[in-house]
Amino acid sequence: MRISIPISAFVAAIVGFGGTLAVVIAAAKAVGATQAETASWVTAVCVAMAIECLWLSWRTKIPIITAWSTPGLALMAASSGFTMADAVGAFIVTSLILIATGLFKPLTQLISRIPASVASGMLAGIVVTFALNAVKTIPVDPWLILPLIAAFFVIRLFNPALSVLAVLIGGGIAAFLTGRVGGLPAPELSTLTLIAPHFSAAAVIGLALPLYLVTMASQNLSGLAVLRAAGYHPEPGPLIGVTGLFSLLSAPFGGSTTNLAAISAAICTGPDVHPDPAERWKTGPFYALAYLIFAVFGASLVAIFAVLPQSLIVLVAGLALMGSLANALSIALKDEDQRMAATVTFVVTASGLTLFGVGAAFWGLVAGLVVLSLEALKKR
């Protein structure tokens, strides 16, 4: 076996975990999760991803890589008025819909019919807040933040995948050496915390449905596209159904939705991994091993994030989503005929509008589809 197989798997896991953990922390804080609940959240998701990748890669002999739903986490972090119990209820509902999507092909086809411009406008509206907040950290601590921003844009010229991780590690070291961190917490093993769910119409419409839509449109469909680009053509239903099943099992412990990966998958599916496409599936077990390690030390990692400067966490979250924002905006504005609908979706979503207890992501999608329907009527 080539050494490039485990190396690619571990790099993909580190990039995916390190680049997303700040967004997880922001989402957990938005729903009022305690540090123990946040650690359980991280642990449950890592275990779910490890089992998914190990099973799917071995079963299909294809490098099936799964990930956190980063846009979904951003959606939660940008929401307000929800509790951790509401979030767990939303995770359960989203998981059930994902399982149904995997079992019934028409649901997958229905989601794929949502115009890419409108779906991308919604995603851009969700993540733009993080980019703006990252810029706002500059006057808070310019001597720490400005060098990190400069490092991010220089490193991404050579290795975009590692740029966020470099900022996180470099910023953490700089914060520690300059006395911005009081003291590192003692190492501890992770534990799972059972969290009772709360189901409400507001959480289902404002959290669960938008979470499902962004997970499908921005993660699962793009993850399938990465696999197809690498020459693999798996049946989508079983993959989506399995991620939905393990999302359902991890939800009572605070675990958010998992899905097919795109960026991490690109690292594990290319010719640099192995010249023979039939051998690349072996990245899946090594990727799973990495996430099992993250699961064991999830509590320590969350505790470290808790003592880091808040401005650094906000900066890392914003930089981690910068690529998603750029890609979403480019897709949203690509089709001139749908540009107004995409813009309306973006504006309403970014506004943070809450109406009847339902969050802005849902209303942004509705507004964009209404505008698109009106323009279609005009053409007729």
PDB file of N, CA and C in Angstrom, residues 55 58 68 97 127 137 146 180 209 215 317 322 358 370 379:
ATOM      1  N   TRP A  55     -17.681   2.097   6.905  1.00  0.00           N
ATOM      2  CA  TRP A  55     -18.668   1.185   6.326  1.00  0.00           C
ATOM      3  C   TRP A  55     -18.864   1.443   4.834  1.00  0.00           C
ATOM      4  N   TRP A  58     -15.682   0.635   2.653  1.00  0.00           N
ATOM      5  CA  TRP A  58     -15.448  -0.808   2.546  1.00  0.00           C
ATOM      6  C   TRP A  58     -16.540  -1.475   1.710  1.00  0.00           C
ATOM      7  N   TRP A  68     -18.868  17.220   8.515  1.00  0.00           N
ATOM      8  CA  TRP A  68     -19.884  18.034   9.172  1.00  0.00           C
ATOM      9  C   TRP A  68     -20.652  18.797   8.093  1.00  0.00           C
ATOM     10  N   ILE A  97     -35.631  13.136   7.548  1.00  0.00           N
ATOM     11  CA  ILE A  97     -35.873  13.557   6.155  1.00  0.00           C
ATOM     12  C   ILE A  97     -34.757  13.049   5.250  1.00  0.00           C
ATOM     13  N   VAL A 127     -23.614  32.586   5.313  1.00  0.00           N
ATOM     14  CA  VAL A 127     -22.194  32.647   5.684  1.00  0.00           C
ATOM     15  C   VAL A 127     -21.599  34.052   5.620  1.00  0.00           C
ATOM     16  N   THR A 137     -13.172  41.815  13.758  1.00  0.00           N
ATOM     17  CA  THR A 137     -12.217  41.473  14.817  1.00  0.00           C
ATOM     18  C   THR A 137     -10.932  42.287  14.721  1.00  0.00           C
ATOM     19  N   LEU A 146      -4.378  40.974  12.275  1.00  0.00           N
ATOM     20  CA  LEU A 146      -3.854  41.372  10.958  1.00  0.00           C
ATOM     21  C   LEU A 146      -2.767  40.429  10.436  1.00  0.00           C
ATOM     22  N   ARG A 180      -2.391  35.988  25.995  1.00  0.00           N
ATOM     23  CA  ARG A 180      -3.838  36.142  25.786  1.00  0.00           C
ATOM     24  C   ARG A 180      -4.619  34.915  26.254  1.00  0.00           C
ATOM     25  N   LEU A 209     -35.759  22.311   8.472  1.00  0.00           N
ATOM     26  CA  LEU A 209     -35.921  22.355   7.014  1.00  0.00           C
ATOM     27  C   LEU A 209     -34.780  23.096   6.318  1.00  0.00           C
ATOM     28  N   THR A 215     -27.870  21.193   3.597  1.00  0.00           N
ATOM     29  CA  THR A 215     -27.084  19.955   3.631  1.00  0.00           C
ATOM     30  C   THR A 215     -27.175  19.217   2.300  1.00  0.00           C
ATOM     31  N   ALA A 317     -13.497  31.127  12.117  1.00  0.00           N
ATOM     32  CA  ALA A 317     -14.796  30.736  11.552  1.00  0.00           C
ATOM     33  C   ALA A 317     -15.074  31.500  10.264  1.00  0.00           C
ATOM     34  N   MET A 322     -14.928  31.567   4.022  1.00  0.00           N
ATOM     35  CA  MET A 322     -14.694  32.515   2.944  1.00  0.00           C
ATOM     36  C   MET A 322     -14.794  31.853   1.570  1.00  0.00           C
ATOM     37  N   VAL A 358     -39.948  31.924  12.780  1.00  0.00           N
ATOM     38  CA  VAL A 358     -39.186  31.196  11.767  1.00  0.00           C
ATOM     39  C   VAL A 358     -38.032  32.067  11.290  1.00  0.00           C
ATOM     40  N   VAL A 370     -40.435  32.868  -4.890  1.00  0.00           N
ATOM     41  CA  VAL A 370     -41.571  33.697  -5.320  1.00  0.00           C
ATOM     42  C   VAL A 370     -41.157  34.619  -6.455  1.00  0.00           C
ATOM     43  N   LYS A 379     -42.604  35.732 -18.410  1.00  0.00           N
ATOM     44  CA  LYS A 379     -42.109  35.187 -19.697  1.00  0.00           C
ATOM     45  C   LYS A 379     -43.215  34.452 -20.440  1.00  0.00           C
TER      46      LYS A 379
END
